[in-house]
Amino acid sequence: MVAGWFTEGGDGDGSGFRLLGTRCSACGAVFFPREDAYCRNPGCGGGDLEEVPLSRRGRIWSYTDSRYRPPSPYVTNPELPWKPYALIAVELEAEQIVVLGQAVPGVTVADLAVGMEVEVVPGVLYEDPEDPEDTGTTWTTWQWRPTGVAE
């Protein structure tokens, strides 16, 4: 998990899961991933940046599938076969920004359409089966799930 990119608040059912961005107090621009040093808007002279939870839902802006194993720093076990996944660019309506992320497991490009509503949910990027301390290390991320698809 990348600290400060999302919160897993709520009852553990994913309902409180939110991506976290930042908003410039001077121009109102919203950023994800978060920005803590300066306003990324080139027309803005700066301003205070505040953390804001982003919308949980948005509409598919674009999508594709990943048919190859990405390079480092993406974490995978090179000895296991690669499993393709759908990659979705989602426009958050309230913030009017596009956030990229994986689809939940089992959702393929055949299940997706531009304009379809999706929601952000917690997901597992990688689990370390070789953890020497057997602590069950899990790298958590966000994933997009079409609304109407049960977990």
PDB file of C-alpha atoms in Angstrom:
ATOM      1  CA  MET A   1       0.000   0.000   0.000  1.00  0.00           C
ATOM      2  CA  VAL A   2       1.257   3.483  -0.797  1.00  0.00           C
ATOM      3  CA  ALA A   3       0.736   5.587   2.324  1.00  0.00           C
ATOM      4  CA  GLY A   4      -1.647   8.485   1.854  1.00  0.00           C
ATOM      5  CA  TRP A   5      -3.141   7.351  -1.488  1.00  0.00           C
ATOM      6  CA  PHE A   6      -6.304   5.821  -0.017  1.00  0.00           C
ATOM      7  CA  THR A   7      -8.150   5.109   3.195  1.00  0.00           C
ATOM      8  CA  GLU A   8      -9.862   1.892   4.174  1.00  0.00           C
ATOM      9  CA  GLY A   9     -12.274   3.417   6.685  1.00  0.00           C
ATOM     10  CA  GLY A  10     -15.651   1.840   7.344  1.00  0.00           C
ATOM     11  CA  ASP A  11     -16.729  -1.583   8.498  1.00  0.00           C
ATOM     12  CA  GLY A  12     -14.188  -3.615   6.505  1.00  0.00           C
ATOM     13  CA  ASP A  13     -16.772  -4.214   3.761  1.00  0.00           C
ATOM     14  CA  GLY A  14     -15.148  -1.738   1.356  1.00  0.00           C
ATOM     15  CA  SER A  15     -17.905   0.860   1.797  1.00  0.00           C
ATOM     16  CA  GLY A  16     -15.504   3.330   3.429  1.00  0.00           C
ATOM     17  CA  PHE A  17     -12.700   2.774   0.927  1.00  0.00           C
ATOM     18  CA  ARG A  18     -11.755   6.069  -0.746  1.00  0.00           C
ATOM     19  CA  LEU A  19      -8.906   7.346  -2.869  1.00  0.00           C
ATOM     20  CA  LEU A  20      -7.288  10.418  -1.347  1.00  0.00           C
ATOM     21  CA  GLY A  21      -6.293  13.428  -3.395  1.00  0.00           C
ATOM     22  CA  THR A  22      -5.368  16.997  -2.666  1.00  0.00           C
ATOM     23  CA  ARG A  23      -7.143  20.251  -3.546  1.00  0.00           C
ATOM     24  CA  CYS A  24      -5.490  23.644  -4.033  1.00  0.00           C
ATOM     25  CA  SER A  25      -7.130  26.328  -1.912  1.00  0.00           C
ATOM     26  CA  ALA A  26      -6.254  29.037  -4.454  1.00  0.00           C
ATOM     27  CA  CYS A  27      -7.616  27.553  -7.696  1.00  0.00           C
ATOM     28  CA  GLY A  28      -9.645  24.531  -6.537  1.00  0.00           C
ATOM     29  CA  ALA A  29      -7.719  22.050  -8.735  1.00  0.00           C
ATOM     30  CA  VAL A  30      -7.798  18.452  -7.463  1.00  0.00           C
ATOM     31  CA  PHE A  31      -4.874  16.058  -7.874  1.00  0.00           C
ATOM     32  CA  PHE A  32      -4.403  12.303  -7.743  1.00  0.00           C
ATOM     33  CA  PRO A  33      -2.028  10.988  -6.804  1.00  0.00           C
ATOM     34  CA  ARG A  34      -1.842  13.503  -4.048  1.00  0.00           C
ATOM     35  CA  GLU A  35       0.462  16.497  -4.142  1.00  0.00           C
ATOM     36  CA  ASP A  36       1.911  17.971  -0.974  1.00  0.00           C
ATOM     37  CA  ALA A  37       4.483  20.494  -2.230  1.00  0.00           C
ATOM     38  CA  TYR A  38       2.844  22.798  -4.790  1.00  0.00           C
ATOM     39  CA  CYS A  39      -0.174  23.282  -7.037  1.00  0.00           C
ATOM     40  CA  ARG A  40       0.315  21.401 -10.332  1.00  0.00           C
ATOM     41  CA  ASN A  41      -1.932  23.842 -12.191  1.00  0.00           C
ATOM     42  CA  PRO A  42       0.486  25.909 -14.329  1.00  0.00           C
ATOM     43  CA  GLY A  43      -1.899  28.890 -14.219  1.00  0.00           C
ATOM     44  CA  CYS A  44      -1.974  28.982 -10.416  1.00  0.00           C
ATOM     45  CA  GLY A  45       0.484  30.796  -8.213  1.00  0.00           C
ATOM     46  CA  GLY A  46       0.123  28.224  -5.473  1.00  0.00           C
ATOM     47  CA  GLY A  47      -1.902  27.945  -2.360  1.00  0.00           C
ATOM     48  CA  ASP A  48      -2.414  25.609   0.516  1.00  0.00           C
ATOM     49  CA  LEU A  49      -3.106  21.994  -0.408  1.00  0.00           C
ATOM     50  CA  GLU A  50      -5.630  20.043   1.601  1.00  0.00           C
ATOM     51  CA  GLU A  51      -6.310  16.312   1.580  1.00  0.00           C
ATOM     52  CA  VAL A  52      -9.704  15.411   0.129  1.00  0.00           C
ATOM     53  CA  PRO A  53     -11.448  12.054  -0.270  1.00  0.00           C
ATOM     54  CA  LEU A  54     -12.309  11.494  -3.931  1.00  0.00           C
ATOM     55  CA  SER A  55     -15.609  10.265  -5.333  1.00  0.00           C
ATOM     56  CA  ARG A  56     -16.160   6.519  -5.016  1.00  0.00           C
ATOM     57  CA  ARG A  57     -17.872   6.328  -8.417  1.00  0.00           C
ATOM     58  CA  GLY A  58     -17.114   7.477 -11.915  1.00  0.00           C
ATOM     59  CA  ARG A  59     -17.579   6.555 -15.562  1.00  0.00           C
ATOM     60  CA  ILE A  60     -15.221   4.610 -17.793  1.00  0.00           C
ATOM     61  CA  TRP A  61     -13.312   7.034 -19.983  1.00  0.00           C
ATOM     62  CA  SER A  62     -11.144   4.359 -21.649  1.00  0.00           C
ATOM     63  CA  TYR A  63      -9.961   0.789 -21.055  1.00  0.00           C
ATOM     64  CA  THR A  64      -7.571  -1.866 -22.336  1.00  0.00           C
ATOM     65  CA  ASP A  65      -6.075  -5.147 -21.223  1.00  0.00           C
ATOM     66  CA  SER A  66      -2.603  -5.920 -19.979  1.00  0.00           C
ATOM     67  CA  ARG A  67      -1.243  -8.956 -21.801  1.00  0.00           C
ATOM     68  CA  TYR A  68       2.342  -8.746 -20.542  1.00  0.00           C
ATOM     69  CA  ARG A  69       4.102  -8.707 -17.193  1.00  0.00           C
ATOM     70  CA  PRO A  70       5.032  -5.100 -16.378  1.00  0.00           C
ATOM     71  CA  PRO A  71       8.627  -4.329 -15.368  1.00  0.00           C
ATOM     72  CA  SER A  72       9.853  -3.485 -11.875  1.00  0.00           C
ATOM     73  CA  PRO A  73       8.802  -1.893  -9.555  1.00  0.00           C
ATOM     74  CA  TYR A  74       5.563  -3.849 -10.268  1.00  0.00           C
ATOM     75  CA  VAL A  75       5.651  -6.810  -7.871  1.00  0.00           C
ATOM     76  CA  THR A  76       4.994 -10.285  -9.295  1.00  0.00           C
ATOM     77  CA  ASN A  77       6.419 -13.753  -8.955  1.00  0.00           C
ATOM     78  CA  PRO A  78       8.215 -14.396 -12.273  1.00  0.00           C
ATOM     79  CA  GLU A  79       7.893 -18.159 -11.737  1.00  0.00           C
ATOM     80  CA  LEU A  80       4.078 -18.037 -11.820  1.00  0.00           C
ATOM     81  CA  PRO A  81       2.199 -17.722 -15.102  1.00  0.00           C
ATOM     82  CA  TRP A  82       1.093 -14.204 -16.004  1.00  0.00           C
ATOM     83  CA  LYS A  83      -2.645 -13.505 -15.697  1.00  0.00           C
ATOM     84  CA  PRO A  84      -3.898 -10.670 -17.951  1.00  0.00           C
ATOM     85  CA  TYR A  85      -6.103  -8.031 -16.355  1.00  0.00           C
ATOM     86  CA  ALA A  86      -8.250  -5.131 -17.546  1.00  0.00           C
ATOM     87  CA  LEU A  87      -6.900  -1.631 -17.006  1.00  0.00           C
ATOM     88  CA  ILE A  88      -9.517   1.142 -16.720  1.00  0.00           C
ATOM     89  CA  ALA A  89      -9.271   4.944 -16.915  1.00  0.00           C
ATOM     90  CA  VAL A  90     -12.187   6.368 -14.911  1.00  0.00           C
ATOM     91  CA  GLU A  91     -13.382   9.956 -14.954  1.00  0.00           C
ATOM     92  CA  LEU A  92     -14.569  11.056 -11.529  1.00  0.00           C
ATOM     93  CA  GLU A  93     -17.532  13.325 -12.231  1.00  0.00           C
ATOM     94  CA  ALA A  94     -17.285  15.634  -9.235  1.00  0.00           C
ATOM     95  CA  GLU A  95     -13.527  16.161  -9.537  1.00  0.00           C
ATOM     96  CA  GLN A  96     -13.374  15.940 -13.348  1.00  0.00           C
ATOM     97  CA  ILE A  97     -10.093  14.033 -13.238  1.00  0.00           C
ATOM     98  CA  VAL A  98      -9.224  10.645 -14.724  1.00  0.00           C
ATOM     99  CA  VAL A  99      -7.804   7.933 -12.445  1.00  0.00           C
ATOM    100  CA  LEU A 100      -6.212   4.780 -13.837  1.00  0.00           C
ATOM    101  CA  GLY A 101      -6.534   1.410 -12.113  1.00  0.00           C
ATOM    102  CA  GLN A 102      -7.088  -2.304 -12.560  1.00  0.00           C
ATOM    103  CA  ALA A 103     -10.513  -3.871 -12.880  1.00  0.00           C
ATOM    104  CA  VAL A 104     -11.529  -6.320 -10.168  1.00  0.00           C
ATOM    105  CA  PRO A 105     -10.548  -9.924 -10.905  1.00  0.00           C
ATOM    106  CA  GLY A 106     -12.931 -11.629 -13.304  1.00  0.00           C
ATOM    107  CA  VAL A 107     -13.879  -8.441 -15.175  1.00  0.00           C
ATOM    108  CA  THR A 108     -12.440  -8.407 -18.706  1.00  0.00           C
ATOM    109  CA  VAL A 109     -12.506  -5.865 -21.521  1.00  0.00           C
ATOM    110  CA  ALA A 110     -15.474  -7.786 -22.948  1.00  0.00           C
ATOM    111  CA  ASP A 111     -17.457  -6.747 -19.842  1.00  0.00           C
ATOM    112  CA  LEU A 112     -16.642  -3.024 -20.170  1.00  0.00           C
ATOM    113  CA  ALA A 113     -17.936  -0.084 -22.192  1.00  0.00           C
ATOM    114  CA  VAL A 114     -17.029   3.606 -22.346  1.00  0.00           C
ATOM    115  CA  GLY A 115     -19.490   5.512 -20.153  1.00  0.00           C
ATOM    116  CA  MET A 116     -20.225   2.537 -17.849  1.00  0.00           C
ATOM    117  CA  GLU A 117     -20.430   3.436 -14.152  1.00  0.00           C
ATOM    118  CA  VAL A 118     -17.787   1.892 -11.896  1.00  0.00           C
ATOM    119  CA  GLU A 119     -16.863   2.214  -8.240  1.00  0.00           C
ATOM    120  CA  VAL A 120     -13.540   2.049  -6.455  1.00  0.00           C
ATOM    121  CA  VAL A 121     -12.998  -0.933  -4.141  1.00  0.00           C
ATOM    122  CA  PRO A 122     -10.011  -2.306  -2.228  1.00  0.00           C
ATOM    123  CA  GLY A 123      -8.013  -4.964  -4.008  1.00  0.00           C
ATOM    124  CA  VAL A 124      -4.904  -7.078  -3.657  1.00  0.00           C
ATOM    125  CA  LEU A 125      -1.973  -6.187  -5.877  1.00  0.00           C
ATOM    126  CA  TYR A 126       0.303  -8.966  -4.604  1.00  0.00           C
ATOM    127  CA  GLU A 127       0.590 -11.428  -1.730  1.00  0.00           C
ATOM    128  CA  ASP A 128       4.013 -12.670  -0.699  1.00  0.00           C
ATOM    129  CA  PRO A 129       3.833 -16.479  -0.370  1.00  0.00           C
ATOM    130  CA  GLU A 130       7.559 -16.629   0.419  1.00  0.00           C
ATOM    131  CA  ASP A 131       7.402 -14.337   3.440  1.00  0.00           C
ATOM    132  CA  PRO A 132      10.115 -15.780   5.773  1.00  0.00           C
ATOM    133  CA  GLU A 133       8.252 -14.583   8.853  1.00  0.00           C
ATOM    134  CA  ASP A 134       4.974 -15.974   7.495  1.00  0.00           C
ATOM    135  CA  THR A 135       3.218 -12.726   8.328  1.00  0.00           C
ATOM    136  CA  GLY A 136       1.120 -12.894   5.179  1.00  0.00           C
ATOM    137  CA  THR A 137       2.414  -9.674   3.622  1.00  0.00           C
ATOM    138  CA  THR A 138      -0.208  -8.256   1.253  1.00  0.00           C
ATOM    139  CA  TRP A 139       0.183  -5.217  -1.006  1.00  0.00           C
ATOM    140  CA  THR A 140      -3.180  -3.453  -1.119  1.00  0.00           C
ATOM    141  CA  THR A 141      -4.323  -1.255  -4.003  1.00  0.00           C
ATOM    142  CA  TRP A 142      -7.530   0.091  -5.522  1.00  0.00           C
ATOM    143  CA  GLN A 143      -9.535  -1.552  -8.259  1.00  0.00           C
ATOM    144  CA  TRP A 144     -12.558  -0.535 -10.328  1.00  0.00           C
ATOM    145  CA  ARG A 145     -15.720  -2.608 -10.240  1.00  0.00           C
ATOM    146  CA  PRO A 146     -18.707  -2.024 -12.510  1.00  0.00           C
ATOM    147  CA  THR A 147     -21.672  -1.050 -10.307  1.00  0.00           C
ATOM    148  CA  GLY A 148     -24.070  -3.973 -10.415  1.00  0.00           C
ATOM    149  CA  VAL A 149     -21.265  -6.572 -10.191  1.00  0.00           C
ATOM    150  CA  ALA A 150     -21.326  -8.292  -6.811  1.00  0.00           C
ATOM    151  CA  GLU A 151     -18.079  -9.008  -4.984  1.00  0.00           C
TER     152      GLU A 151
END
